[in-house]
mmCIF file of C-alpha atoms and ligand atoms in Angstrom:
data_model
loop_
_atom_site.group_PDB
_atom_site.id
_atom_site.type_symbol
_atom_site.label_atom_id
_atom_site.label_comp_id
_atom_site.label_asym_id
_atom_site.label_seq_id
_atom_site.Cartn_x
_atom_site.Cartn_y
_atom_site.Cartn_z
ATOM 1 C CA UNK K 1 34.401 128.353 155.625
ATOM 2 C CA UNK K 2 33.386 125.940 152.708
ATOM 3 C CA UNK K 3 36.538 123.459 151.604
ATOM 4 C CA UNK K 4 37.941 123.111 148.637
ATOM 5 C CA UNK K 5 35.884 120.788 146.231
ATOM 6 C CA UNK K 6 38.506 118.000 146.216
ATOM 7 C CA UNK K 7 38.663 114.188 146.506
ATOM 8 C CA UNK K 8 40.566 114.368 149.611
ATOM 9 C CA UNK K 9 40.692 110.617 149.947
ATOM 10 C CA UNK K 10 42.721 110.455 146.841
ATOM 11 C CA UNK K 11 45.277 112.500 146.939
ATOM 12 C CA UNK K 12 48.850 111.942 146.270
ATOM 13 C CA UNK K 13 52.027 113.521 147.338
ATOM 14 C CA UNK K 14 52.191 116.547 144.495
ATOM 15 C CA UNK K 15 51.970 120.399 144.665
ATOM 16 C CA UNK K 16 49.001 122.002 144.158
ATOM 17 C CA UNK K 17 49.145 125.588 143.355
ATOM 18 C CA UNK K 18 47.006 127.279 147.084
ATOM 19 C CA UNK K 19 44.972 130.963 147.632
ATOM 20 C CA UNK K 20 47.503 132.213 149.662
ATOM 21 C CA UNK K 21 51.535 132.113 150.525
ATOM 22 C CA UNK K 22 53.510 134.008 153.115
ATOM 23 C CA UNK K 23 56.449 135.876 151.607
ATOM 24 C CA UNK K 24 59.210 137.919 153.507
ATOM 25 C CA UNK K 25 62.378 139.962 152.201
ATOM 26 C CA UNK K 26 65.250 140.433 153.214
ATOM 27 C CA UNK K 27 67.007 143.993 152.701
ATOM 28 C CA UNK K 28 68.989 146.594 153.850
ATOM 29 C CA UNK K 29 69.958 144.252 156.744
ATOM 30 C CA UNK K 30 66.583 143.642 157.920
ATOM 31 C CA UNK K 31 63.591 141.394 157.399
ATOM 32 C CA UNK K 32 60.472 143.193 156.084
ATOM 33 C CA UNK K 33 56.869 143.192 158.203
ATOM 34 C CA UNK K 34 56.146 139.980 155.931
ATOM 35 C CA UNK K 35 52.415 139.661 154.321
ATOM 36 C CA UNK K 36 50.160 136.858 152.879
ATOM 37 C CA UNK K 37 49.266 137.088 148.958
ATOM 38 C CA UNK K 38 47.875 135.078 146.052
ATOM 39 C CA UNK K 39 51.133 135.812 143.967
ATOM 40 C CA UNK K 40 52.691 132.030 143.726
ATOM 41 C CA UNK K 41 55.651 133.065 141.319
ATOM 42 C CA UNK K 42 58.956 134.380 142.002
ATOM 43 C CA UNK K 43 60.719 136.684 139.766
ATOM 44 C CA UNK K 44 64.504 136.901 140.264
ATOM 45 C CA UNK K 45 67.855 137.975 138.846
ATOM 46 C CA UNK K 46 68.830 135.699 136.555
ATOM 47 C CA UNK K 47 72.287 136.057 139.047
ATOM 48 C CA UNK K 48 70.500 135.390 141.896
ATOM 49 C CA UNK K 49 72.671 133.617 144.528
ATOM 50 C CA UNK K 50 70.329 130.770 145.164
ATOM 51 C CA UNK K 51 70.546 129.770 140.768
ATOM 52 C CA UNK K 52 74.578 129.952 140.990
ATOM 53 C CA UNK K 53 75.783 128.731 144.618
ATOM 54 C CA UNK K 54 72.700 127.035 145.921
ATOM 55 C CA UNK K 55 71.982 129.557 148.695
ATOM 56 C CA UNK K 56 69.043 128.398 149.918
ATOM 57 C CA UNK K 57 67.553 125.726 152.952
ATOM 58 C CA UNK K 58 63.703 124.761 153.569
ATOM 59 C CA UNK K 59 61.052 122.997 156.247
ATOM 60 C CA UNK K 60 58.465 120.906 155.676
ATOM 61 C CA UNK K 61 55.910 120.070 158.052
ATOM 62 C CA UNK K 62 51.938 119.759 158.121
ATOM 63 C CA UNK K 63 48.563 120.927 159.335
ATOM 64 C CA UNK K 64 45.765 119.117 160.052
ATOM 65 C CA UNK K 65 42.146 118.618 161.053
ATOM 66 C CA UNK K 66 41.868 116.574 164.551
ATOM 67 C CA UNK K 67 38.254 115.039 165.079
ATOM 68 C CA UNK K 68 37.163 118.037 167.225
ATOM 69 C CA UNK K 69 37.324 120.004 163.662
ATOM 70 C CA UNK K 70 40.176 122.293 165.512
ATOM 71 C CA UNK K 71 43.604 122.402 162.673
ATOM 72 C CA UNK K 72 46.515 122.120 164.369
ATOM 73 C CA UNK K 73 50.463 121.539 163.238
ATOM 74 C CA UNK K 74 52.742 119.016 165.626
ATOM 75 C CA UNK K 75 55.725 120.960 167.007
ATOM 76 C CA UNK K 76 56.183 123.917 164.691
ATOM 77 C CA UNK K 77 58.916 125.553 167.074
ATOM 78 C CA UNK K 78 61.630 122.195 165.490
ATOM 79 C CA UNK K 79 61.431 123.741 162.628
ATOM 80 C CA UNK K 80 61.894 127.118 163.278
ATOM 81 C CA UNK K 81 64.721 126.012 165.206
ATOM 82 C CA UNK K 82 66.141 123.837 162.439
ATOM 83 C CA UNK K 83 65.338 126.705 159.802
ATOM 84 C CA UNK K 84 67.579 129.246 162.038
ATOM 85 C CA UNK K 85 70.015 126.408 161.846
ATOM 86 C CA UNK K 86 70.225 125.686 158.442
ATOM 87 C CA UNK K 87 70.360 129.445 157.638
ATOM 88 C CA UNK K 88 72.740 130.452 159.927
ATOM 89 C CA UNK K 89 75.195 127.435 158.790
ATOM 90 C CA UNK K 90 74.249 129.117 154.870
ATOM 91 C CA UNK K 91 75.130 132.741 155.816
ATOM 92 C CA UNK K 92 71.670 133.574 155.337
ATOM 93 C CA UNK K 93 70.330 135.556 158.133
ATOM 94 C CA UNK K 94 67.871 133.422 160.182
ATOM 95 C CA UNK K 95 64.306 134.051 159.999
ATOM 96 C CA UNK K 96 63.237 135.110 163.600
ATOM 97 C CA UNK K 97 61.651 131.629 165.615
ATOM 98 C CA UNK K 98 58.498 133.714 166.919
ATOM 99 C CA UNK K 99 57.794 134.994 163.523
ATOM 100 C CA UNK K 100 58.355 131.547 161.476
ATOM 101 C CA UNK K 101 55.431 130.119 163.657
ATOM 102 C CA UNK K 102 53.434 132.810 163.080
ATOM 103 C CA UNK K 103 53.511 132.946 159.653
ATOM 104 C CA UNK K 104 53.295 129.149 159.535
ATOM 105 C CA UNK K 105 49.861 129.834 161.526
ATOM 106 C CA UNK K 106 48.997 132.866 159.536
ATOM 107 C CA UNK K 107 49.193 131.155 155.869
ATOM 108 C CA UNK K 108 47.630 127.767 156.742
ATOM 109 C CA UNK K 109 44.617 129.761 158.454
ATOM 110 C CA UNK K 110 44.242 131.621 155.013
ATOM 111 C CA UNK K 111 44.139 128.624 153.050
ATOM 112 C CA UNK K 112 42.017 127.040 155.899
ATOM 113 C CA UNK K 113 39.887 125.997 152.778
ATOM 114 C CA UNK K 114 42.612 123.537 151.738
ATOM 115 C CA UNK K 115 42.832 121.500 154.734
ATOM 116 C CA UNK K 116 41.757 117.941 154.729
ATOM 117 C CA UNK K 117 39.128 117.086 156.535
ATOM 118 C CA UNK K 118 39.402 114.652 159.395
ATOM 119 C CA UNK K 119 39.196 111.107 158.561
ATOM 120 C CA UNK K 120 40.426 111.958 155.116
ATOM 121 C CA UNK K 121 44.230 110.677 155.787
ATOM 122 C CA UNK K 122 45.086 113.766 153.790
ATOM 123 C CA UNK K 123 46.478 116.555 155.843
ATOM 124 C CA UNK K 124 48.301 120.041 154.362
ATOM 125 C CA UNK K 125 51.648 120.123 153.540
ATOM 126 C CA UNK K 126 53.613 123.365 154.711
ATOM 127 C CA UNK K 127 56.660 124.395 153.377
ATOM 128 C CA UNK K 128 59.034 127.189 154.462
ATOM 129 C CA UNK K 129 61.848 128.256 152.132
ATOM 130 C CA UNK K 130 64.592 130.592 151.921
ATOM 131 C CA UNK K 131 66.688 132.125 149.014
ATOM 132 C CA UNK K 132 69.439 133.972 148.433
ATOM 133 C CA UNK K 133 67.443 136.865 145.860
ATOM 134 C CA UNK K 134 69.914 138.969 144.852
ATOM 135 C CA UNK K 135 72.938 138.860 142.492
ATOM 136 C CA UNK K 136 76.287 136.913 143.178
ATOM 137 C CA UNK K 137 79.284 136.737 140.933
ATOM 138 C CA UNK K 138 82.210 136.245 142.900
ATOM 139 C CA UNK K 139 81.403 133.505 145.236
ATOM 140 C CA UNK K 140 80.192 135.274 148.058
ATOM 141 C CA UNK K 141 76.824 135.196 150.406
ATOM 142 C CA UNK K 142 73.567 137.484 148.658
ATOM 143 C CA UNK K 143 72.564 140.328 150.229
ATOM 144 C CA UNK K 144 68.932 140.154 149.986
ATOM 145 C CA UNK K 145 66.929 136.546 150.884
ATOM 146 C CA UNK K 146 63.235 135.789 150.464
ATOM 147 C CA UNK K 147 61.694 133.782 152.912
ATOM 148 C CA UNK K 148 58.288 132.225 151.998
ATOM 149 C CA UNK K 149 56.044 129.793 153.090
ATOM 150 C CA UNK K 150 53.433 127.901 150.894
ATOM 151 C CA UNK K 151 50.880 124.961 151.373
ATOM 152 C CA UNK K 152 49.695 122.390 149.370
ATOM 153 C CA UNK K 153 47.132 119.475 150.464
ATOM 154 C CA UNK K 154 48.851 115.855 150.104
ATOM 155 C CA UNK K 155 47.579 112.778 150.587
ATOM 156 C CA UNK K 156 48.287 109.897 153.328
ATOM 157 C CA UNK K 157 52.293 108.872 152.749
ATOM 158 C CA UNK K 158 50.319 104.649 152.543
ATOM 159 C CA UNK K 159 47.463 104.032 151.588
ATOM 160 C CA UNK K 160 45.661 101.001 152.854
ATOM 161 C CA UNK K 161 48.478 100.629 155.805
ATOM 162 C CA UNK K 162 52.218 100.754 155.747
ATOM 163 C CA UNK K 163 53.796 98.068 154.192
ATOM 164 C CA UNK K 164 57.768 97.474 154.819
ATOM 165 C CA UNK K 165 60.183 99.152 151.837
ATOM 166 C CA UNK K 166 63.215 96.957 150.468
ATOM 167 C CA UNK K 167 66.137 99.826 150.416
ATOM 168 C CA UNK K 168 70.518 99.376 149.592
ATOM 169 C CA UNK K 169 73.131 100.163 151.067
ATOM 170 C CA UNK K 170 74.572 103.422 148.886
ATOM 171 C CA UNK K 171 77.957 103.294 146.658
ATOM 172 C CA UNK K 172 77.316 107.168 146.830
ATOM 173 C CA UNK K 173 78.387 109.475 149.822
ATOM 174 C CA UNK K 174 75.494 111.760 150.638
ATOM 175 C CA UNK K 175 77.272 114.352 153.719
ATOM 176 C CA UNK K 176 81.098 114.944 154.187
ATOM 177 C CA UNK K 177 81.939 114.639 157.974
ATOM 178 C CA UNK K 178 81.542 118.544 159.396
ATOM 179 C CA UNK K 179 79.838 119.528 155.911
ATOM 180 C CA UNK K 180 76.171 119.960 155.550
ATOM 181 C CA UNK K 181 74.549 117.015 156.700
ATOM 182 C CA UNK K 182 73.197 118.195 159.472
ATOM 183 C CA UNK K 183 70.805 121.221 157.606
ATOM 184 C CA UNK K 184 67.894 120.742 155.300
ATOM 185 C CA UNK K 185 69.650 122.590 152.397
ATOM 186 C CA UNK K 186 68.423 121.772 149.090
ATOM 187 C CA UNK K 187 72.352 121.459 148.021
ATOM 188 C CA UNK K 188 71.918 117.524 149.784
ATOM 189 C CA UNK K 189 69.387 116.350 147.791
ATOM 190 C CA UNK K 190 70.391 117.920 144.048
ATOM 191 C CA UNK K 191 73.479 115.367 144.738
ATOM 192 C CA UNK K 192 71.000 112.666 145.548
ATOM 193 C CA UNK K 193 68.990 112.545 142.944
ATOM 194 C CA UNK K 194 70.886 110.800 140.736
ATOM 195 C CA UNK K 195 71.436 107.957 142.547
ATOM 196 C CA UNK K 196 68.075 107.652 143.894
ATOM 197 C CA UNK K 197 66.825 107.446 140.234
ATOM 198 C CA UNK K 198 69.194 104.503 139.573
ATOM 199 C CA UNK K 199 67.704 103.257 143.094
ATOM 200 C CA UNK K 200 64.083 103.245 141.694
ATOM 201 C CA UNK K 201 65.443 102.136 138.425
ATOM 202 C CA UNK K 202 66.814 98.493 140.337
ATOM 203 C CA UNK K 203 63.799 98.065 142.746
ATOM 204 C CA UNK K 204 64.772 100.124 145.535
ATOM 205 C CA UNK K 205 62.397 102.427 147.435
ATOM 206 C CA UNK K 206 65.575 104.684 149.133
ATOM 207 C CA UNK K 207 69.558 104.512 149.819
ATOM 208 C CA UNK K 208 70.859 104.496 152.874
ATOM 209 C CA UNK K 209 74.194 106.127 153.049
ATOM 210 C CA UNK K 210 76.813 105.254 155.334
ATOM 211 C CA UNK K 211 79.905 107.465 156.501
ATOM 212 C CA UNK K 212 81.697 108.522 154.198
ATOM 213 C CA UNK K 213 85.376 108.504 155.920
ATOM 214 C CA UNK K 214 85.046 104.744 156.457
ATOM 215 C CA UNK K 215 81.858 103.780 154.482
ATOM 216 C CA UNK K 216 81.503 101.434 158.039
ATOM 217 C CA UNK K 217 78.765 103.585 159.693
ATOM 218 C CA UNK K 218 75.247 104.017 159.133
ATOM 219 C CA UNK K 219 73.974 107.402 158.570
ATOM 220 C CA UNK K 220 70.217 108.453 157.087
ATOM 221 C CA UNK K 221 68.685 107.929 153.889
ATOM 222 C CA UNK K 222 68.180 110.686 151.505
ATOM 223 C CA UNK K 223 64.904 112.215 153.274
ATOM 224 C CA UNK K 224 64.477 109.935 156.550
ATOM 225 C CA UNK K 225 66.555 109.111 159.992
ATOM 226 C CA UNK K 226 66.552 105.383 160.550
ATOM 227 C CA UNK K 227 65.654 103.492 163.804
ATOM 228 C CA UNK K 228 66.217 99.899 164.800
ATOM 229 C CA UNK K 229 64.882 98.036 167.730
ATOM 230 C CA UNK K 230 67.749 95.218 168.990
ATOM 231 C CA UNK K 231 66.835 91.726 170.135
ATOM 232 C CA UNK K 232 66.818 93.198 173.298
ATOM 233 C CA UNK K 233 64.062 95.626 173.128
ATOM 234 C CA UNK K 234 66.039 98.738 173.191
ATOM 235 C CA UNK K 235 65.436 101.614 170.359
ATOM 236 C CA UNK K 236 68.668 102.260 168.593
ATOM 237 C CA UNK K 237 69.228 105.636 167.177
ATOM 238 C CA UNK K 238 72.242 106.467 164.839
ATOM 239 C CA UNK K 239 74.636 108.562 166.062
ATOM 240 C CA UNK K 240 76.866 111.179 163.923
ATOM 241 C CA UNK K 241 77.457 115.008 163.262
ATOM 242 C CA UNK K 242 76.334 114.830 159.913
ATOM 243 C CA UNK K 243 72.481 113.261 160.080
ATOM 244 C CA UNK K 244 69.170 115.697 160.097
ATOM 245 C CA UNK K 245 68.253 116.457 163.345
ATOM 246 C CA UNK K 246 64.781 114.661 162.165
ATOM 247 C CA UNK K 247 61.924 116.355 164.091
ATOM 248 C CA UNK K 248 60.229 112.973 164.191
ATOM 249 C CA UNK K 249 62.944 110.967 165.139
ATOM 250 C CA UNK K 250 63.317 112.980 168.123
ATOM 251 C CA UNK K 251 59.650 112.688 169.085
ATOM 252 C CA UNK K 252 60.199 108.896 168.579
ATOM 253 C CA UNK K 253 62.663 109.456 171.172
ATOM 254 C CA UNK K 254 60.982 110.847 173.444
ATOM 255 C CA UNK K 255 57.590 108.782 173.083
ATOM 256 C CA UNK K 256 59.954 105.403 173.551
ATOM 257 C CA UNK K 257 61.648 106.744 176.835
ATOM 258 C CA UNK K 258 58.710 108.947 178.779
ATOM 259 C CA UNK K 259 55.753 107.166 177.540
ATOM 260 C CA UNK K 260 56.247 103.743 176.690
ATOM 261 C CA UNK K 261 59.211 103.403 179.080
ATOM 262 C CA UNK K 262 62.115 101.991 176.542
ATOM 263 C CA UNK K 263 65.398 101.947 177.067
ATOM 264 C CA UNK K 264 66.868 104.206 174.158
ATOM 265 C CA UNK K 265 70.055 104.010 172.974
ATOM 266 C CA UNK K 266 71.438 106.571 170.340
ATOM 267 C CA UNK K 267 75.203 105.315 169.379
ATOM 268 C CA UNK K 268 77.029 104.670 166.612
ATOM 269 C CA UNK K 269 75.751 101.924 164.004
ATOM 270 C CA UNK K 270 77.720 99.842 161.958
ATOM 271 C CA UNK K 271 76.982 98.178 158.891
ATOM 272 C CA UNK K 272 78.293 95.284 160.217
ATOM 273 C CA UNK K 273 75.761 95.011 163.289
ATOM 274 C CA UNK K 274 73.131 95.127 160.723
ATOM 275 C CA UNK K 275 71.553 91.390 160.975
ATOM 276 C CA UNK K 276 71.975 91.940 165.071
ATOM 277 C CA UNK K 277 68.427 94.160 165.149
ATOM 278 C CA UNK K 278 64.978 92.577 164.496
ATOM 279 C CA UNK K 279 63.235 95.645 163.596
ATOM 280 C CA UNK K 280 64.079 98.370 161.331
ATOM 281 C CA UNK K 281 62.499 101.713 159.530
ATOM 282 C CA UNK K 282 63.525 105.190 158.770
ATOM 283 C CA UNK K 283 61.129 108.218 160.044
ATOM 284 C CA UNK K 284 60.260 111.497 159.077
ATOM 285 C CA UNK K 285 57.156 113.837 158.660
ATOM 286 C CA UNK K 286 56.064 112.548 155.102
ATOM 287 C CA UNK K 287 55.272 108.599 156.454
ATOM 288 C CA UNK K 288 56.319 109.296 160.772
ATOM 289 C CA UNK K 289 57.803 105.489 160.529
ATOM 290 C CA UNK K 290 58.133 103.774 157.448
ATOM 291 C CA UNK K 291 59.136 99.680 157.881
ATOM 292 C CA UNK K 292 62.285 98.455 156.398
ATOM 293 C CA UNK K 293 61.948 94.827 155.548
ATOM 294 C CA UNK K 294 64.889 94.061 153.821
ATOM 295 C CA UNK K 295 68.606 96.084 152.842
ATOM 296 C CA UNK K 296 70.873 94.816 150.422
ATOM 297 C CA UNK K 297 73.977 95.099 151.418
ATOM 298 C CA UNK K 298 76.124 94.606 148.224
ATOM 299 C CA UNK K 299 74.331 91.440 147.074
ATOM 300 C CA UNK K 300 73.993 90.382 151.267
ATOM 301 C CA UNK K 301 70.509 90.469 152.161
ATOM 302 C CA UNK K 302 69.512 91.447 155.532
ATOM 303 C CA UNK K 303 66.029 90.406 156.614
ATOM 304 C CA UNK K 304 63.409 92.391 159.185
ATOM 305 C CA UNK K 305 60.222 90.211 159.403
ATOM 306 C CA UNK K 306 57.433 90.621 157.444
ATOM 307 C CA UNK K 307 57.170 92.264 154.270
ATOM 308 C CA UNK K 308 53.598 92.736 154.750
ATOM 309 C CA UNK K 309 53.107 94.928 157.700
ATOM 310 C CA UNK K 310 55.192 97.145 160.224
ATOM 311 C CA UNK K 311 57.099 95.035 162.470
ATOM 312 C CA UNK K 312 55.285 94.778 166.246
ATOM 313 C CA UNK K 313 57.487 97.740 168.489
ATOM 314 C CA UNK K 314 57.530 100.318 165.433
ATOM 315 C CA UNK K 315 53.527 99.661 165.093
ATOM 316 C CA UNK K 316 53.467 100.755 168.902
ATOM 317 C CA UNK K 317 55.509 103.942 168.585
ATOM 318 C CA UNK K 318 53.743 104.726 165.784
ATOM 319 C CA UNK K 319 50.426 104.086 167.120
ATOM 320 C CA UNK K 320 51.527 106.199 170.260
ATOM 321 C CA UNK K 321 53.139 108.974 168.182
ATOM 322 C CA UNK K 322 50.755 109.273 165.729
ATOM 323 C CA UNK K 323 47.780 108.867 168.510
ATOM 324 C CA UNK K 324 49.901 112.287 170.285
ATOM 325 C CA UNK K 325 49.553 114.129 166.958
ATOM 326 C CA UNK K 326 45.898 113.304 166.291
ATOM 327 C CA UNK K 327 44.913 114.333 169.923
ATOM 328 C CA UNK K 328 43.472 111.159 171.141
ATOM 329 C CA UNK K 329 46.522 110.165 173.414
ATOM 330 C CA UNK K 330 48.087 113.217 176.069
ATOM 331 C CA UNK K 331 51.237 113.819 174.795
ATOM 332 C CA UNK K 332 54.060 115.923 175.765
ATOM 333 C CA UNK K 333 52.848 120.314 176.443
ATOM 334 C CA UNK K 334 53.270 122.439 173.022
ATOM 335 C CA UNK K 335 53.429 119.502 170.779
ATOM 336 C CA UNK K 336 50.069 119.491 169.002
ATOM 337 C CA UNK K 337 49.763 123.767 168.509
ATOM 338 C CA UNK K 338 46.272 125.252 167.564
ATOM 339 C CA UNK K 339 45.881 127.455 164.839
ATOM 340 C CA UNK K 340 42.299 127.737 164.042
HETATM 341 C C1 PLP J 1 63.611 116.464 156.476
HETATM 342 C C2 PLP J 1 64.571 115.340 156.609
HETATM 343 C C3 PLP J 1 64.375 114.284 157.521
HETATM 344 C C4 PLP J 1 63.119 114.151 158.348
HETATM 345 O O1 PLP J 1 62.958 115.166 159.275
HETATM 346 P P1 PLP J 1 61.549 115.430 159.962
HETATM 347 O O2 PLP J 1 61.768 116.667 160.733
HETATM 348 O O3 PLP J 1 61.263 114.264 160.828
HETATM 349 O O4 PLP J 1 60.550 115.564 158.870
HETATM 350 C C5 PLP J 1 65.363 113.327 157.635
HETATM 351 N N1 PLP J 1 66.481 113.349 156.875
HETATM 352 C C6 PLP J 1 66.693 114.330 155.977
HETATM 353 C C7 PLP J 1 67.944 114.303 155.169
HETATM 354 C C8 PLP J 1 65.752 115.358 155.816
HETATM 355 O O5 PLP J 1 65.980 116.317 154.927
#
């Protein structure tokens, strides 16, 4: 297989239009046999549920080349997990686990072609989505849903190393307490963008957003779980019903406890304990850890280190972590998967 004739070592984070996508439909009360094809548009109702009452929830995850030349994904069974989730919580009927891997395995072996070599930094961006297809006027759940998965190569989330974000503390509530939080719908970030715009705007890479029943509590940021380490050496995980179960914050969890033998605690976090921790960054699949080196706190400034480099315990859980998902360290069975 001959790849794509790109500059792989310059690539940013954008979409890129692939060969191949995986599409499914929902109808008649069942899910279709599902097939790849070239087709990247979708051509809907203009009352399609998803337009009017935002029925719809996604996954994002990648593939990529390990130094053997094998491409694999890193724990492709959290999302399917997380996708039934969010569905289910949507009154969209869940795609089936077994057959979201699959496909994920399916469409990134078709568009092999597109995947980054190794040592590029670049790896290949899957995304799963889900709509509600057909029409709604009363408000009410669709009847039909496409499911559909399509790649696109992105480049590394740093270039040249990361180096620690400055972030605020949000005026803006992002989840209600036993609303949505808690699933990747896109209905959570068309009510962040806003205020992430006015974020960039004043100098601030993200929000974090606190609880909104007593704006005392820290939650997430609009895309990432945060993680502190306290003077103390412990890794301290937010605690609440409404964060994103983040796929990488629960391998962070894991690698602290079983392989580098931390204590982890996952509690609630107050705004107020803020200047308590010495280390601080939010994680997801787009960066895996991402340094926080300062939050503004309504005009108080709260300090982590450096601002030129990852503070020293997040550099070794993400050297462990990230070691796990390029194959050089062992990590835990089923977390790097094969595909081709
Ligand atoms: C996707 C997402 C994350 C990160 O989850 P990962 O599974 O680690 O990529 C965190 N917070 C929110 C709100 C998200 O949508």
């Amino acid at each position: 297989m001959e790849k794509k004739n790109i500059d792989w070592g310059n690539l940013g984070f954008n979409y890129m239009v692939t060969d191949y996508r995986y599409v499914s439909n929902f109808k008649d009360g069942k899910w279709d046999n599902g097939q790849l094809t070239k087709d990247d548009k979708v051509v809907l109702s203009e009352d399609a549920g998803v337009l009017h009452y935002c029925q719809a929830c996604f996954e994002g995850l990648k593939a990529y080349t390990t130094e053997n030349g094998d491409i694999v994904c890193f724990r492709p069974d959290m999302n399917a997990k997380r996708m039934s989730d969010s569905a289910k919580r949507l009154v969209m009927p869940p795609f089936p686990e077994e057959r979201f891997i699959e496909a994920v395995k399916e469409v990134v072996k078709a568009n092999a072609a597109w995947v980054p070599p190794f040592g590029s930094g670049a790896s290949l961006y899957v995304r799963p989505v889900m709509f509600g297809s057909s029409p709604v006027i009363g408000v009410a759940p669709a009847e039909e849903y496409q499911f559909r998965i399509f790649v696109t190569p992105v480049g590394p989330y740093f270039k040249g190393g990361a180096k620690p974000i400055f972030v605020r503390i949000s005026d803006f509530d992002r989840a209600a307490p036993r609303g949505t939080g808690d699933i990747k719908a896109g209905l959570n970030y068309a009510m962040s963008l806003y205020n992430i715009v006015d974020a960039h705007e004043k100098g601030y890479a993200e929000n974090i957003y606190v609880d909104p029943a007593t704006r005392t509590k820290i939650e997430e940021t609009g895309g990432a779980n945060i993680i502190f380490i306290d003077k103390e050496g412990n890794l301290v995980v937010p605690k609440s019903g409404s964060i994103l179960p983040s796929i990488t914050r629960r391998s962070i969890v894991a690698v602290a406890k079983d392989i580098l033998g931390m204590n982890v605690i996952e509690r609630e976090v107050f705004v107020s304990e803020l200047g308590d921790f010495v280390e601080c960054g939010l994680c997801g699949t787009a960066a895996v850890i991402s340094p926080i080196g300062k939050i503004d706190n309504h005009g108080e400034i709260i300090e982590y280190g450096s601002m030129d480099k990852m503070s020293p315990t997040l550099q070794k859980i993400y050297d462990t972590l990230t070691g796990i998902q390029a194959g050089k360290i062992e990590g835990p069975e089923g977390w790097v998967v094969k595909i081709c």
